[in-house]
């Protein structure tokens, strides 16, 4: 995403939708005229280097950015919702998850964006979605936008079975929830009934899981590269800034493999 103009927004509501997901509703005059976006579009939340939200953007001060999918945007109310995984491991978390845990009405934050990523392949016989909770807002919006006769499978890894949510989707798309401890996402996806015809695959999850799924789609299932969107949304043990570097190196190495 190239230097999008920052917008200062205010928290209107913050509430837990499932045990590990916090919904934040953002609003403010700066959201008036916010562009229309497609499923998978995202914003960046800006934090200072102490992990505090930026409330007065200053282009000369370094910031840490954290990426979140636009869950919904209501142009009439100039309101946006984002769903944030509230991860904490051994008492340690990141600036975005920490902010999600404490955000309350009236709190301010600077966002940048929107940015968009490659979408679902245009032509397909069936759809295959796979993701963890960080990809759930995107998968939800893609499922909602599918034609009613679409068929396929969505495999979604969740922290706890209570993190499963109701999804609006075509009747011939089945959902497989995979609670933590039951299976990894990369193992669960191998157990689906592979359908007839060409799939459009959309995958977003943790880095090492993404690499396993990418190999399986390419080598075992021989899905053409153009039919696949696959991305890591975070990496275990690495902050988003560190993950961004790993991701760039991985994408370059993979591009050489398939060249
Ligand atoms: C295009 C895109 C869209 C995204 N959309 C969403 C979204 O809608 N909702 C959402 O929740 N996330 C989303 N993410 C993922 C989110 O940006 C990362 O999880 C981010 O690293 C969280 O920032 P943080 O400040 O909480 O943690 P960081 O400071 O980045 O990391 C601190 C530590 O927490 C760990 N960590 C980070 N994320 C998680 C996690 N999800 N689970 C467990 N441990 C974690 C890291 O490995 C690291 O050890 C998206 C990412 C991308 C690239």
mmCIF file of C-alpha atoms and ligand atoms in Angstrom:
data_model
loop_
_atom_site.group_PDB
_atom_site.id
_atom_site.type_symbol
_atom_site.label_atom_id
_atom_site.label_comp_id
_atom_site.label_asym_id
_atom_site.label_seq_id
_atom_site.Cartn_x
_atom_site.Cartn_y
_atom_site.Cartn_z
ATOM 1 C CA UNK A 1 0.000 0.000 0.000
ATOM 2 C CA UNK A 2 1.646 3.277 -1.046
ATOM 3 C CA UNK A 3 1.450 6.121 1.465
ATOM 4 C CA UNK A 4 -2.346 6.444 1.841
ATOM 5 C CA UNK A 5 -3.610 9.600 3.539
ATOM 6 C CA UNK A 6 -4.084 9.059 7.266
ATOM 7 C CA UNK A 7 -7.551 9.526 8.784
ATOM 8 C CA UNK A 8 -8.204 10.061 12.481
ATOM 9 C CA UNK A 9 -11.241 8.046 13.576
ATOM 10 C CA UNK A 10 -13.103 7.525 16.833
ATOM 11 C CA UNK A 11 -14.292 4.319 18.477
ATOM 12 C CA UNK A 12 -18.093 4.266 18.588
ATOM 13 C CA UNK A 13 -18.459 0.772 20.024
ATOM 14 C CA UNK A 14 -16.201 -2.095 21.041
ATOM 15 C CA UNK A 15 -17.561 -5.486 22.012
ATOM 16 C CA UNK A 16 -16.617 -9.175 22.018
ATOM 17 C CA UNK A 17 -18.454 -11.117 19.306
ATOM 18 C CA UNK A 18 -16.920 -14.499 20.201
ATOM 19 C CA UNK A 19 -14.395 -15.454 22.912
ATOM 20 C CA UNK A 20 -11.377 -14.454 20.800
ATOM 21 C CA UNK A 21 -12.729 -11.771 18.463
ATOM 22 C CA UNK A 22 -13.367 -8.120 19.305
ATOM 23 C CA UNK A 23 -15.535 -6.009 17.018
ATOM 24 C CA UNK A 24 -14.596 -2.341 16.847
ATOM 25 C CA UNK A 25 -16.902 0.215 15.222
ATOM 26 C CA UNK A 26 -15.042 3.304 13.983
ATOM 27 C CA UNK A 27 -16.534 6.571 12.840
ATOM 28 C CA UNK A 28 -15.746 10.231 12.274
ATOM 29 C CA UNK A 29 -15.905 12.958 9.623
ATOM 30 C CA UNK A 30 -12.649 11.658 8.107
ATOM 31 C CA UNK A 31 -14.555 8.565 6.931
ATOM 32 C CA UNK A 32 -16.932 10.640 4.823
ATOM 33 C CA UNK A 33 -16.092 9.891 1.207
ATOM 34 C CA UNK A 34 -14.178 6.720 2.115
ATOM 35 C CA UNK A 35 -13.951 4.738 -1.152
ATOM 36 C CA UNK A 36 -16.120 1.712 -1.880
ATOM 37 C CA UNK A 37 -14.123 -1.487 -1.384
ATOM 38 C CA UNK A 38 -14.248 -5.175 -2.381
ATOM 39 C CA UNK A 39 -14.077 -8.217 -0.076
ATOM 40 C CA UNK A 40 -10.554 -8.556 1.301
ATOM 41 C CA UNK A 41 -9.860 -4.808 1.346
ATOM 42 C CA UNK A 42 -7.951 -3.653 4.400
ATOM 43 C CA UNK A 43 -6.820 -0.671 6.398
ATOM 44 C CA UNK A 44 -3.709 -0.068 8.460
ATOM 45 C CA UNK A 45 -3.961 0.944 12.124
ATOM 46 C CA UNK A 46 -1.147 3.287 13.126
ATOM 47 C CA UNK A 47 0.725 2.956 16.421
ATOM 48 C CA UNK A 48 3.750 4.843 17.681
ATOM 49 C CA UNK A 49 6.912 2.994 18.558
ATOM 50 C CA UNK A 50 5.721 2.635 22.191
ATOM 51 C CA UNK A 51 2.680 0.724 20.920
ATOM 52 C CA UNK A 52 0.240 3.568 21.624
ATOM 53 C CA UNK A 53 -2.337 4.507 18.992
ATOM 54 C CA UNK A 54 -1.395 7.521 16.886
ATOM 55 C CA UNK A 55 -3.952 10.254 17.516
ATOM 56 C CA UNK A 56 -2.146 13.166 15.863
ATOM 57 C CA UNK A 57 -0.521 11.921 12.663
ATOM 58 C CA UNK A 58 2.874 13.451 11.995
ATOM 59 C CA UNK A 59 4.591 12.338 8.801
ATOM 60 C CA UNK A 60 8.018 12.873 10.327
ATOM 61 C CA UNK A 61 7.440 10.409 13.189
ATOM 62 C CA UNK A 62 7.979 6.674 12.594
ATOM 63 C CA UNK A 63 4.940 4.450 13.063
ATOM 64 C CA UNK A 64 4.187 0.732 13.360
ATOM 65 C CA UNK A 65 1.322 -0.336 11.120
ATOM 66 C CA UNK A 66 -1.053 -3.235 11.702
ATOM 67 C CA UNK A 67 -3.326 -4.544 8.955
ATOM 68 C CA UNK A 68 -7.057 -5.221 9.427
ATOM 69 C CA UNK A 69 -9.747 -6.214 6.962
ATOM 70 C CA UNK A 70 -12.671 -3.870 6.487
ATOM 71 C CA UNK A 71 -15.468 -6.015 7.802
ATOM 72 C CA UNK A 72 -18.156 -3.566 6.737
ATOM 73 C CA UNK A 73 -18.508 0.081 5.813
ATOM 74 C CA UNK A 74 -21.701 2.113 6.056
ATOM 75 C CA UNK A 75 -21.236 5.202 3.846
ATOM 76 C CA UNK A 76 -24.435 6.860 5.155
ATOM 77 C CA UNK A 77 -23.243 6.747 8.760
ATOM 78 C CA UNK A 78 -19.536 7.013 7.835
ATOM 79 C CA UNK A 79 -18.981 3.959 10.048
ATOM 80 C CA UNK A 80 -16.565 1.090 9.616
ATOM 81 C CA UNK A 81 -16.297 -2.165 11.529
ATOM 82 C CA UNK A 82 -13.197 -4.282 11.956
ATOM 83 C CA UNK A 83 -12.962 -7.639 13.750
ATOM 84 C CA UNK A 84 -9.716 -8.099 15.672
ATOM 85 C CA UNK A 85 -8.333 -11.363 17.053
ATOM 86 C CA UNK A 86 -7.371 -10.752 20.688
ATOM 87 C CA UNK A 87 -4.304 -12.944 20.894
ATOM 88 C CA UNK A 88 -2.222 -13.044 24.076
ATOM 89 C CA UNK A 89 0.554 -15.596 24.599
ATOM 90 C CA UNK A 90 2.227 -15.970 27.983
ATOM 91 C CA UNK A 91 1.031 -12.462 28.851
ATOM 92 C CA UNK A 92 2.601 -10.999 25.701
ATOM 93 C CA UNK A 93 0.657 -9.443 22.859
ATOM 94 C CA UNK A 94 1.134 -6.868 20.101
ATOM 95 C CA UNK A 95 0.071 -3.200 19.968
ATOM 96 C CA UNK A 96 -3.030 -3.920 17.868
ATOM 97 C CA UNK A 97 -4.379 -6.763 20.004
ATOM 98 C CA UNK A 98 -3.585 -4.780 23.181
ATOM 99 C CA UNK A 99 -5.486 -1.816 21.770
ATOM 100 C CA UNK A 100 -8.434 -4.043 20.810
ATOM 101 C CA UNK A 101 -8.607 -5.313 24.388
ATOM 102 C CA UNK A 102 -8.833 -1.826 25.878
ATOM 103 C CA UNK A 103 -10.575 0.245 23.166
ATOM 104 C CA UNK A 104 -13.638 2.100 24.376
ATOM 105 C CA UNK A 105 -16.115 4.646 23.059
ATOM 106 C CA UNK A 106 -14.432 7.975 22.312
ATOM 107 C CA UNK A 107 -10.892 6.566 21.891
ATOM 108 C CA UNK A 108 -9.086 7.926 18.848
ATOM 109 C CA UNK A 109 -6.835 6.160 16.390
ATOM 110 C CA UNK A 110 -5.290 6.912 12.993
ATOM 111 C CA UNK A 111 -5.934 4.621 10.065
ATOM 112 C CA UNK A 112 -4.534 4.538 6.538
ATOM 113 C CA UNK A 113 -5.941 2.914 3.445
ATOM 114 C CA UNK A 114 -7.840 1.250 2.015
ATOM 115 C CA UNK A 115 -5.618 -1.274 0.318
ATOM 116 C CA UNK A 116 -6.776 -4.217 -1.726
ATOM 117 C CA UNK A 117 -5.365 -7.583 -2.665
ATOM 118 C CA UNK A 118 -5.816 -9.939 -5.598
ATOM 119 C CA UNK A 119 -9.338 -11.325 -5.467
ATOM 120 C CA UNK A 120 -10.881 -14.711 -6.229
ATOM 121 C CA UNK A 121 -10.067 -16.027 -9.742
ATOM 122 C CA UNK A 122 -12.810 -15.008 -12.177
ATOM 123 C CA UNK A 123 -13.530 -18.408 -13.717
ATOM 124 C CA UNK A 124 -14.003 -21.525 -11.637
ATOM 125 C CA UNK A 125 -16.167 -24.608 -11.151
ATOM 126 C CA UNK A 126 -15.947 -24.490 -7.382
ATOM 127 C CA UNK A 127 -14.494 -22.361 -4.605
ATOM 128 C CA UNK A 128 -12.051 -23.353 -1.895
ATOM 129 C CA UNK A 129 -11.512 -21.007 1.043
ATOM 130 C CA UNK A 130 -9.092 -21.665 3.872
ATOM 131 C CA UNK A 131 -8.090 -19.362 6.664
ATOM 132 C CA UNK A 132 -7.689 -18.806 10.356
ATOM 133 C CA UNK A 133 -9.510 -16.220 12.454
ATOM 134 C CA UNK A 134 -7.519 -13.334 10.953
ATOM 135 C CA UNK A 135 -9.026 -14.231 7.564
ATOM 136 C CA UNK A 136 -12.550 -14.711 8.836
ATOM 137 C CA UNK A 137 -13.725 -11.143 7.984
ATOM 138 C CA UNK A 138 -12.492 -11.612 4.396
ATOM 139 C CA UNK A 139 -13.922 -15.101 3.997
ATOM 140 C CA UNK A 140 -17.259 -13.906 5.362
ATOM 141 C CA UNK A 141 -17.407 -11.085 2.789
ATOM 142 C CA UNK A 142 -16.336 -13.338 -0.091
ATOM 143 C CA UNK A 143 -18.965 -15.961 0.811
ATOM 144 C CA UNK A 144 -21.670 -13.303 1.000
ATOM 145 C CA UNK A 145 -20.729 -12.004 -2.461
ATOM 146 C CA UNK A 146 -20.737 -15.414 -4.231
ATOM 147 C CA UNK A 147 -23.492 -16.229 -6.757
ATOM 148 C CA UNK A 148 -26.256 -18.304 -5.163
ATOM 149 C CA UNK A 149 -25.408 -21.383 -7.267
ATOM 150 C CA UNK A 150 -21.722 -21.426 -6.326
ATOM 151 C CA UNK A 151 -20.447 -24.661 -4.815
ATOM 152 C CA UNK A 152 -17.397 -25.405 -2.735
ATOM 153 C CA UNK A 153 -15.823 -25.622 0.691
ATOM 154 C CA UNK A 154 -14.507 -23.246 3.362
ATOM 155 C CA UNK A 155 -12.113 -24.568 6.006
ATOM 156 C CA UNK A 156 -11.706 -22.154 8.906
ATOM 157 C CA UNK A 157 -9.368 -22.632 11.872
ATOM 158 C CA UNK A 158 -10.630 -21.084 15.103
ATOM 159 C CA UNK A 159 -9.182 -20.799 18.592
ATOM 160 C CA UNK A 160 -12.236 -22.349 20.243
ATOM 161 C CA UNK A 161 -15.413 -23.951 18.943
ATOM 162 C CA UNK A 162 -17.321 -20.953 20.358
ATOM 163 C CA UNK A 163 -15.468 -18.750 17.859
ATOM 164 C CA UNK A 164 -17.544 -20.227 15.017
ATOM 165 C CA UNK A 165 -20.063 -17.721 13.663
ATOM 166 C CA UNK A 166 -23.048 -17.865 11.366
ATOM 167 C CA UNK A 167 -22.055 -17.168 7.751
ATOM 168 C CA UNK A 168 -24.244 -16.009 4.887
ATOM 169 C CA UNK A 169 -23.341 -18.304 1.963
ATOM 170 C CA UNK A 170 -24.659 -20.269 -1.011
ATOM 171 C CA UNK A 171 -26.289 -23.551 0.097
ATOM 172 C CA UNK A 172 -23.780 -25.653 -1.848
ATOM 173 C CA UNK A 173 -20.778 -24.223 -0.030
ATOM 174 C CA UNK A 174 -19.999 -26.225 3.109
ATOM 175 C CA UNK A 175 -18.162 -24.808 6.113
ATOM 176 C CA UNK A 176 -15.666 -26.845 8.145
ATOM 177 C CA UNK A 177 -14.736 -25.233 11.453
ATOM 178 C CA UNK A 178 -11.431 -26.476 12.873
ATOM 179 C CA UNK A 179 -11.006 -25.648 16.579
ATOM 180 C CA UNK A 180 -7.413 -25.411 17.886
ATOM 181 C CA UNK A 181 -6.171 -28.756 19.191
ATOM 182 C CA UNK A 182 -8.348 -30.750 16.818
ATOM 183 C CA UNK A 183 -6.187 -30.308 13.736
ATOM 184 C CA UNK A 184 -4.028 -27.752 11.991
ATOM 185 C CA UNK A 185 -5.525 -25.835 9.078
ATOM 186 C CA UNK A 186 -3.029 -27.442 6.661
ATOM 187 C CA UNK A 187 -4.047 -30.951 7.769
ATOM 188 C CA UNK A 188 -7.770 -30.151 7.847
ATOM 189 C CA UNK A 189 -7.768 -28.871 4.264
ATOM 190 C CA UNK A 190 -6.310 -32.186 3.074
ATOM 191 C CA UNK A 191 -9.360 -34.000 4.423
ATOM 192 C CA UNK A 192 -11.958 -32.168 2.323
ATOM 193 C CA UNK A 193 -13.690 -33.947 -0.566
ATOM 194 C CA UNK A 194 -11.840 -32.560 -3.565
ATOM 195 C CA UNK A 195 -14.514 -31.525 -6.052
ATOM 196 C CA UNK A 196 -14.792 -31.988 -9.820
ATOM 197 C CA UNK A 197 -13.493 -29.217 -12.078
ATOM 198 C CA UNK A 198 -11.242 -26.207 -11.611
ATOM 199 C CA UNK A 199 -11.242 -24.522 -8.220
ATOM 200 C CA UNK A 200 -10.700 -20.891 -7.316
ATOM 201 C CA UNK A 201 -8.708 -21.083 -4.095
ATOM 202 C CA UNK A 202 -8.473 -18.247 -1.578
ATOM 203 C CA UNK A 203 -6.204 -18.847 1.428
ATOM 204 C CA UNK A 204 -4.947 -16.552 4.201
ATOM 205 C CA UNK A 205 -3.484 -17.662 7.522
ATOM 206 C CA UNK A 206 -0.320 -17.973 9.589
ATOM 207 C CA UNK A 207 2.963 -18.060 7.586
ATOM 208 C CA UNK A 208 4.039 -21.693 8.144
ATOM 209 C CA UNK A 209 0.493 -22.954 7.544
ATOM 210 C CA UNK A 210 0.324 -20.891 4.366
ATOM 211 C CA UNK A 211 3.558 -22.470 3.076
ATOM 212 C CA UNK A 212 2.245 -26.007 3.700
ATOM 213 C CA UNK A 213 -1.069 -25.280 1.996
ATOM 214 C CA UNK A 214 0.671 -23.583 -0.923
ATOM 215 C CA UNK A 215 2.853 -26.668 -1.537
ATOM 216 C CA UNK A 216 -0.155 -28.973 -1.295
ATOM 217 C CA UNK A 217 -2.192 -26.923 -3.774
ATOM 218 C CA UNK A 218 0.729 -26.675 -6.208
ATOM 219 C CA UNK A 219 2.369 -30.100 -5.946
ATOM 220 C CA UNK A 220 -0.356 -32.516 -4.832
ATOM 221 C CA UNK A 221 -3.440 -30.889 -6.308
ATOM 222 C CA UNK A 222 -1.733 -29.131 -9.250
ATOM 223 C CA UNK A 223 -4.019 -26.121 -9.034
ATOM 224 C CA UNK A 224 -2.852 -23.581 -11.653
ATOM 225 C CA UNK A 225 -1.106 -20.594 -10.074
ATOM 226 C CA UNK A 226 -3.635 -18.146 -11.563
ATOM 227 C CA UNK A 227 -6.485 -19.895 -9.752
ATOM 228 C CA UNK A 228 -4.929 -19.296 -6.340
ATOM 229 C CA UNK A 229 -4.765 -16.331 -3.985
ATOM 230 C CA UNK A 230 -2.620 -17.300 -1.007
ATOM 231 C CA UNK A 231 -1.145 -15.043 1.623
ATOM 232 C CA UNK A 232 0.226 -15.168 5.141
ATOM 233 C CA UNK A 233 -1.539 -12.699 7.417
ATOM 234 C CA UNK A 234 0.803 -13.110 10.404
ATOM 235 C CA UNK A 235 3.687 -15.234 11.615
ATOM 236 C CA UNK A 236 4.033 -17.052 14.926
ATOM 237 C CA UNK A 237 6.728 -15.356 17.047
ATOM 238 C CA UNK A 238 7.196 -12.380 14.683
ATOM 239 C CA UNK A 239 5.662 -8.904 14.800
ATOM 240 C CA UNK A 240 3.921 -7.612 11.676
ATOM 241 C CA UNK A 241 7.006 -5.544 10.777
ATOM 242 C CA UNK A 242 9.244 -8.632 10.981
ATOM 243 C CA UNK A 243 6.684 -10.786 9.201
ATOM 244 C CA UNK A 244 6.558 -8.305 6.333
ATOM 245 C CA UNK A 245 10.280 -8.892 5.673
ATOM 246 C CA UNK A 246 9.892 -12.712 5.868
ATOM 247 C CA UNK A 247 6.913 -12.527 3.548
ATOM 248 C CA UNK A 248 8.741 -10.508 0.908
ATOM 249 C CA UNK A 249 11.646 -12.993 0.884
ATOM 250 C CA UNK A 250 9.256 -15.935 0.714
ATOM 251 C CA UNK A 251 7.256 -14.444 -2.176
ATOM 252 C CA UNK A 252 10.480 -13.806 -4.123
ATOM 253 C CA UNK A 253 11.753 -17.353 -3.524
ATOM 254 C CA UNK A 254 8.397 -18.828 -4.540
ATOM 255 C CA UNK A 255 8.263 -16.692 -7.708
ATOM 256 C CA UNK A 256 11.642 -18.195 -8.731
ATOM 257 C CA UNK A 257 10.345 -21.717 -8.050
ATOM 258 C CA UNK A 258 7.390 -21.302 -10.393
ATOM 259 C CA UNK A 259 9.185 -19.219 -13.052
HETATM 260 C C1 LIG B 1 -4.290 -8.211 4.428
HETATM 261 C C2 LIG B 1 -4.389 -8.567 5.935
HETATM 262 C C3 LIG B 1 -5.625 -8.510 6.556
HETATM 263 C C4 LIG B 1 -5.744 -8.835 7.930
HETATM 264 N N1 LIG B 1 -6.965 -8.772 8.522
HETATM 265 C C5 LIG B 1 -7.098 -9.079 9.836
HETATM 266 C C6 LIG B 1 -8.377 -8.988 10.490
HETATM 267 O O1 LIG B 1 -9.372 -8.587 9.904
HETATM 268 N N2 LIG B 1 -8.454 -9.347 11.802
HETATM 269 C C7 LIG B 1 -7.344 -9.778 12.499
HETATM 270 O O2 LIG B 1 -7.467 -10.097 13.699
HETATM 271 N N3 LIG B 1 -6.115 -9.855 11.910
HETATM 272 C C8 LIG B 1 -5.975 -9.499 10.618
HETATM 273 N N4 LIG B 1 -4.739 -9.566 10.021
HETATM 274 C C9 LIG B 1 -3.610 -10.044 10.816
HETATM 275 C C10 LIG B 1 -3.011 -8.941 11.723
HETATM 276 O O3 LIG B 1 -2.547 -7.878 10.917
HETATM 277 C C11 LIG B 1 -1.815 -9.575 12.509
HETATM 278 O O4 LIG B 1 -2.309 -10.576 13.345
HETATM 279 C C12 LIG B 1 -1.009 -8.539 13.287
HETATM 280 O O5 LIG B 1 0.296 -9.041 13.432
HETATM 281 C C13 LIG B 1 -1.571 -8.232 14.656
HETATM 282 O O6 LIG B 1 -0.815 -7.196 15.226
HETATM 283 P P1 LIG B 1 -0.446 -7.113 16.792
HETATM 284 O O7 LIG B 1 0.064 -5.748 17.012
HETATM 285 O O8 LIG B 1 -1.611 -7.601 17.585
HETATM 286 O O9 LIG B 1 0.725 -8.189 16.936
HETATM 287 P P2 LIG B 1 2.257 -8.059 16.417
HETATM 288 O O10 LIG B 1 2.958 -6.965 17.118
HETATM 289 O O11 LIG B 1 2.260 -8.003 14.931
HETATM 290 O O12 LIG B 1 2.864 -9.453 16.892
HETATM 291 C C14 LIG B 1 3.171 -9.680 18.273
HETATM 292 C C15 LIG B 1 3.172 -11.196 18.551
HETATM 293 O O13 LIG B 1 1.831 -11.683 18.397
HETATM 294 C C16 LIG B 1 1.774 -12.755 17.488
HETATM 295 N N5 LIG B 1 0.516 -12.664 16.719
HETATM 296 C C17 LIG B 1 0.168 -11.730 15.810
HETATM 297 N N6 LIG B 1 -1.064 -11.967 15.317
HETATM 298 C C18 LIG B 1 -1.500 -13.079 15.936
HETATM 299 C C19 LIG B 1 -2.700 -13.845 15.849
HETATM 300 N N7 LIG B 1 -3.702 -13.499 15.026
HETATM 301 N N8 LIG B 1 -2.817 -14.936 16.635
HETATM 302 C C20 LIG B 1 -1.822 -15.317 17.494
HETATM 303 N N9 LIG B 1 -0.658 -14.633 17.600
HETATM 304 C C21 LIG B 1 -0.505 -13.533 16.837
HETATM 305 C C22 LIG B 1 3.002 -12.572 16.608
HETATM 306 O O14 LIG B 1 3.433 -13.801 16.074
HETATM 307 C C23 LIG B 1 4.025 -11.996 17.568
HETATM 308 O O15 LIG B 1 4.669 -13.007 18.289
HETATM 309 C C24 LIG B 1 -4.577 -9.240 8.665
HETATM 310 C C25 LIG B 1 -3.337 -9.272 8.022
HETATM 311 C C26 LIG B 1 -3.238 -8.946 6.667
HETATM 312 C C27 LIG B 1 -1.883 -8.989 5.986
#
